[in-house]
Short mmCIF file of C-alpha atoms in Angstrom, two decimals:
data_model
loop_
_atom_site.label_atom_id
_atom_site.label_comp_id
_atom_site.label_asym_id
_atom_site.label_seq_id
_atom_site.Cartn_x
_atom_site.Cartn_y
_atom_site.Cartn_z
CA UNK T 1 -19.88 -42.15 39.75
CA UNK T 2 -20.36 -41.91 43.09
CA UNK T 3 -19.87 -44.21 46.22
CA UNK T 4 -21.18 -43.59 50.22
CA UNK T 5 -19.46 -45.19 52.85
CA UNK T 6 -21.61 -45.80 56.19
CA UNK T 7 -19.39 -45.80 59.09
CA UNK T 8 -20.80 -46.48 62.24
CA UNK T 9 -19.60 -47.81 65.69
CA UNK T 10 -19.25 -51.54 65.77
CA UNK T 11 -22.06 -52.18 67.97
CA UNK T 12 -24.20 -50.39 65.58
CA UNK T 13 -25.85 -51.08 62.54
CA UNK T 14 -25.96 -49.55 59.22
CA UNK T 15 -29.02 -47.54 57.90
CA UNK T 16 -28.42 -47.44 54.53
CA UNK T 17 -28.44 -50.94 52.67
CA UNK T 18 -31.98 -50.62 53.92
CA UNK T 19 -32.67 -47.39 52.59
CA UNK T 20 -30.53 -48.22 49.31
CA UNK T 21 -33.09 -51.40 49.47
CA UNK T 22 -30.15 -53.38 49.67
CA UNK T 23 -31.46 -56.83 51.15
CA UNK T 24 -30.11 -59.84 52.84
CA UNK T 25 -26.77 -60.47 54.30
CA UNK T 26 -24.07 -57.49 53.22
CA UNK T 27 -20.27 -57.48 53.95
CA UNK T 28 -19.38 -55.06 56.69
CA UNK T 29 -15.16 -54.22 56.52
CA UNK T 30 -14.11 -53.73 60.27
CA UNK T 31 -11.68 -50.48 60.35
CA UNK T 32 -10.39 -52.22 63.65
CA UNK T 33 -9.98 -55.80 62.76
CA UNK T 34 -6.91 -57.92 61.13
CA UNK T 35 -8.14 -57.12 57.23
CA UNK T 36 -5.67 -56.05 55.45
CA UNK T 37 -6.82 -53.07 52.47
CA UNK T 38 -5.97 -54.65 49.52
CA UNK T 39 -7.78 -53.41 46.00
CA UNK T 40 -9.47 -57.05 45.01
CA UNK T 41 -10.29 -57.43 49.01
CA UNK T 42 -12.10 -53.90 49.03
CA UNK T 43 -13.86 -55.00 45.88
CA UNK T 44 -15.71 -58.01 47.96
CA UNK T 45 -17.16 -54.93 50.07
CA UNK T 46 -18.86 -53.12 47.81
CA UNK T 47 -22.66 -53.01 47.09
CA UNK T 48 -24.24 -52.11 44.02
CA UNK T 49 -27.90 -51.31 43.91
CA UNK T 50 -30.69 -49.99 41.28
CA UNK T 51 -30.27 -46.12 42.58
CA UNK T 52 -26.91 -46.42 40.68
CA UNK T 53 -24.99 -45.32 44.09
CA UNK T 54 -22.58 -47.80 45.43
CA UNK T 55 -21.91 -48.27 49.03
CA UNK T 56 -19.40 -50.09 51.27
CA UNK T 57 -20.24 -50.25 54.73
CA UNK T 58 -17.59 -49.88 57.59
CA UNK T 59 -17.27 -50.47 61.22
CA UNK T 60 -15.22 -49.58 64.01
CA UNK T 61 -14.21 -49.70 67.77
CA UNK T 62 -14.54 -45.91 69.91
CA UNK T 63 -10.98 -45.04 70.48
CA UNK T 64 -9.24 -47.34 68.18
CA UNK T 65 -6.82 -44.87 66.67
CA UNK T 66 -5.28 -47.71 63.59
CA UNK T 67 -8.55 -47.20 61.94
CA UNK T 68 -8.02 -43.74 60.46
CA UNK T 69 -5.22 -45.87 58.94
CA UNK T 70 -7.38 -48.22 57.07
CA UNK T 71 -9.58 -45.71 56.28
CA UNK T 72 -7.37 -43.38 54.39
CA UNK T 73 -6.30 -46.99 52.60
CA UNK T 74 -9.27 -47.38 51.55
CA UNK T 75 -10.51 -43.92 50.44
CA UNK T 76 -6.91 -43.98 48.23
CA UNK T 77 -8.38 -47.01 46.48
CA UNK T 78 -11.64 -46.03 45.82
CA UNK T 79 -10.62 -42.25 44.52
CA UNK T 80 -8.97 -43.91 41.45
CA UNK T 81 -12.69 -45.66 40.74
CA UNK T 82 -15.13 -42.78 41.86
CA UNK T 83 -16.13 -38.68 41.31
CA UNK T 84 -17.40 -38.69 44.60
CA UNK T 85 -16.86 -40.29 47.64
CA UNK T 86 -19.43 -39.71 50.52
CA UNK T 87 -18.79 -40.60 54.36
CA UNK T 88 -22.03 -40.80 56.63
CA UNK T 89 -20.54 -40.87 59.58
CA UNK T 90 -22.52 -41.33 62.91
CA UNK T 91 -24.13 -38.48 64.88
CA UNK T 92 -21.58 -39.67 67.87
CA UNK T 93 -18.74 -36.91 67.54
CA UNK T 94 -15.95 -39.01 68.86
CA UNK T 95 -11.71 -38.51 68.37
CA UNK T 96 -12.00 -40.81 65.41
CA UNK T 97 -14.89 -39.05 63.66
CA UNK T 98 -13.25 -36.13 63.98
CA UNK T 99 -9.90 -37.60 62.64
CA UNK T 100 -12.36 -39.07 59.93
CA UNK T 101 -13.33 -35.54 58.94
CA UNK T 102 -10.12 -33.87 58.83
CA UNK T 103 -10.26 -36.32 55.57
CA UNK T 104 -12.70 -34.52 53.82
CA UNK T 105 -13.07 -32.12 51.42
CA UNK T 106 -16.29 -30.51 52.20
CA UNK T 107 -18.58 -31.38 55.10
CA UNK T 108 -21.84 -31.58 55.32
CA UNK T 109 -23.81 -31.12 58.35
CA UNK T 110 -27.74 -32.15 57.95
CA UNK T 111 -29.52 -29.99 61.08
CA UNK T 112 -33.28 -29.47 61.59
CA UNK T 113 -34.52 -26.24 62.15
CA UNK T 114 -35.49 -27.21 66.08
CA UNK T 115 -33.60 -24.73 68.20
CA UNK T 116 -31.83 -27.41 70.63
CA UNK T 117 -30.29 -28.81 66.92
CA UNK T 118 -29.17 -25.47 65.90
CA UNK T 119 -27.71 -25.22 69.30
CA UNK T 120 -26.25 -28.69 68.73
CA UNK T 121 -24.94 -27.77 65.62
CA UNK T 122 -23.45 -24.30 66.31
CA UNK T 123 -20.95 -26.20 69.24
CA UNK T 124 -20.12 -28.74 66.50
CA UNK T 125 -18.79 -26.07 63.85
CA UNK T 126 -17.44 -23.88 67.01
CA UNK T 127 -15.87 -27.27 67.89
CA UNK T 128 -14.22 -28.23 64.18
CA UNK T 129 -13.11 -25.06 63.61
CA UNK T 130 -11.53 -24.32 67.40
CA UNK T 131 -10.01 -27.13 68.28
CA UNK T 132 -9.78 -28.55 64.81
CA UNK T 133 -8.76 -25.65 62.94
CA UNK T 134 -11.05 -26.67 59.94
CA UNK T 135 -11.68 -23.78 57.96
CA UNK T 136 -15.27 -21.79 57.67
CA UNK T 137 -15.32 -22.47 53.82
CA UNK T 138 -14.74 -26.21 54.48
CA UNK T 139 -18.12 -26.61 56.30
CA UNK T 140 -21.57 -26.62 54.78
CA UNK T 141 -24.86 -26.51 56.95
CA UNK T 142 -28.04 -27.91 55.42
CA UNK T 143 -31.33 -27.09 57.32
CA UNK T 144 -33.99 -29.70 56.72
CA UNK T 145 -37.38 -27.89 56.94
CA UNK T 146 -39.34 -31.42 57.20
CA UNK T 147 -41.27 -29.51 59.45
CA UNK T 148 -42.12 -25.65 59.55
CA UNK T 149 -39.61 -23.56 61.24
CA UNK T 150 -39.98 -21.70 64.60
CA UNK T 151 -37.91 -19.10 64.16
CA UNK T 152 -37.05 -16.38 60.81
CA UNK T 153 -34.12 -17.33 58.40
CA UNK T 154 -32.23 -14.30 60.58
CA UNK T 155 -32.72 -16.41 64.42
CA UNK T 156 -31.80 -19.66 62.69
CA UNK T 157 -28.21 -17.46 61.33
CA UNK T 158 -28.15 -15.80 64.97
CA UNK T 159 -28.28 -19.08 66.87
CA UNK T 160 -25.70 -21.18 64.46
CA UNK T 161 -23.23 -18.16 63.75
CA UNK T 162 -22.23 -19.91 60.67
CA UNK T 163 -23.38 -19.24 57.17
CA UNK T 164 -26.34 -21.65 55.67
CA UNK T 165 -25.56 -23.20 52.70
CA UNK T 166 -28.96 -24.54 52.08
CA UNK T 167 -31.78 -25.48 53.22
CA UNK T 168 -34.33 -28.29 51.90
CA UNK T 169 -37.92 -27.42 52.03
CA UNK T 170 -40.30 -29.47 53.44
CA UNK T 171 -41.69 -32.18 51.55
CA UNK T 172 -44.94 -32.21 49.66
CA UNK T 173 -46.44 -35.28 49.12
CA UNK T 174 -49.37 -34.04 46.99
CA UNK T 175 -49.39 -35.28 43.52
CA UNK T 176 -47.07 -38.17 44.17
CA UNK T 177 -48.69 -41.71 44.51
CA UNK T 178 -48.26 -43.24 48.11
CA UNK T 179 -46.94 -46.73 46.24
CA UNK T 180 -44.10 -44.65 44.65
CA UNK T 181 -42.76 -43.09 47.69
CA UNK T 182 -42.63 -46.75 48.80
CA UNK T 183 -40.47 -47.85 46.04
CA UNK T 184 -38.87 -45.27 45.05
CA UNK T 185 -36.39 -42.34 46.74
CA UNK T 186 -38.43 -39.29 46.86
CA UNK T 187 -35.70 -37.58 44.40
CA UNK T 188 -36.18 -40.16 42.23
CA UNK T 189 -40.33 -40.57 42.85
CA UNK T 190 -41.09 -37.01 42.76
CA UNK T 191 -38.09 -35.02 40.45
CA UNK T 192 -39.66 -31.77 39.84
CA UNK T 193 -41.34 -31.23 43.24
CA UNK T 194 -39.26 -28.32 45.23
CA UNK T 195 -37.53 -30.90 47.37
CA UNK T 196 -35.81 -32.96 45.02
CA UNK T 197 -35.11 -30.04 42.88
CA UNK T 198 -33.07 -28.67 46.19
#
C-alpha cells in the first residue's frame, strides 16, 4: 500500500487531489498550526481515490522549524499502515525541505533534460550532499525526456556529475485513445507503452 503526502507552502495549493481526480473540498493538516498528531485525527486527513494511492495533504509556514516535529509524528503513524510513503515536496529548497529530506530514505529528484535544469539540479545534489552530508547512494536522478534531449547521455552525466538512475522516455500517444488519457493516468491508460513500462 502506498500513501503520497503533498507538502507545499501554506500560501500554496496542492496539485495532486486534482491529478488523483480527487474533487471538492479536501482536508489540508497545517504542519504549523495548533493540531495536535493524534492516530484517529490523522485518519480525518486522508484521501482515498480510484488509483488505489492514498494521499494526505500538508501545509506549512517558510521557516517554521516545529513542523519537522509534526511531520516526523505523522510519518511514525502512517509507517505502521503503509509499504511506502511518498513526500512531494515543493520545488522551493528551503531549511525545512531540506530538514524534510534528511527524513527520507531515498530521494527522488524529477529533472528535464534542458541544460539550465541539469544545472539546477547538479547545485541541488552538490548542495544535499555538501552541506547536508546526504550520501551519493541516497539520491536518485530521474530525467524526464517529455521532450527530445539536446545533449548525448555522456553531456547530460558531465553537466549533473551525479549518476542517472533513470530516465523516462518521452511519451507516445499513438495508439492510445485521446478520451482515455483524459480519464485515466497514462500508466494506467497506456501499460505496455515504453513510458509506463519505465
Amino acid at each position: 500500500t502506498v500513501v503520497i503526502l503533498d507538502i507545499f507552502l501554506k500560501e500554496s495549493k496542492p496539485s495532486l487531489p486534482h491529478r488523483l481526480e480527487i474533487t471538492g473540498d479536501y482536508p489540508v493538516f497545517n504542519l504549523s498550526g495548533d493540531c495536535a498528531v493524534e492516530p484517529e485525527a490523522i485518519k480525518d486527513f486522508l484521501l482515498r481515490n480510484r488509483f488505489g494511492v492514498d494521499l494526505i495533504c500538508l501545509s506549512y509556514e517558510e521557516g517554521d522549524e516545529s513542523c519537522l516535529k509534526k511531520l516526523v509524528a505523522i510519518l511514525s503513524l502512517l509507517v505502521n499502515d503503509y509499504h511506502y510513503l511518498v513526500l512531494d515536496l515543493p520545488s522551493v529548497m528551503d531549511r525545512s525541505v531540506f530538514d524534510i529530506l534528511n527524513q527520507s530514505d531515498i530521494i527522488n529528484i524529477l529533472t528535464s533534460p534542458e541544460p539550465v535544469d541539469l544545472k539546477r539540479t547538479h547545485n541541488l545534489t552538490y548542495r544535499l550532499k555538501k552541506d547536508f552530508a546526504f550520501p551519493e547512494n541516497k539520491i536518485k536522478i530521474i530525467i524526464n525526456e517529455y521532450r527530445l534531449s539536446k545533449l548525448s547521455f555522456d553531456e547530460q552525466l558531465q553537466i549533473l556529475n551525479h549518476p542517472i538512475f533513470a530516465t523516462l522516455p518521452k511519451i507516445d500517444f499513438s495508439g492510445v485513445e485521446a478520451a482515455d488519457i483524459k480519464s485515466e493516468i497514462m500508466a494506467l491508460a497506456a501499460p505496455d507503452s515504453e513510458y509506463s513500462r519505465a
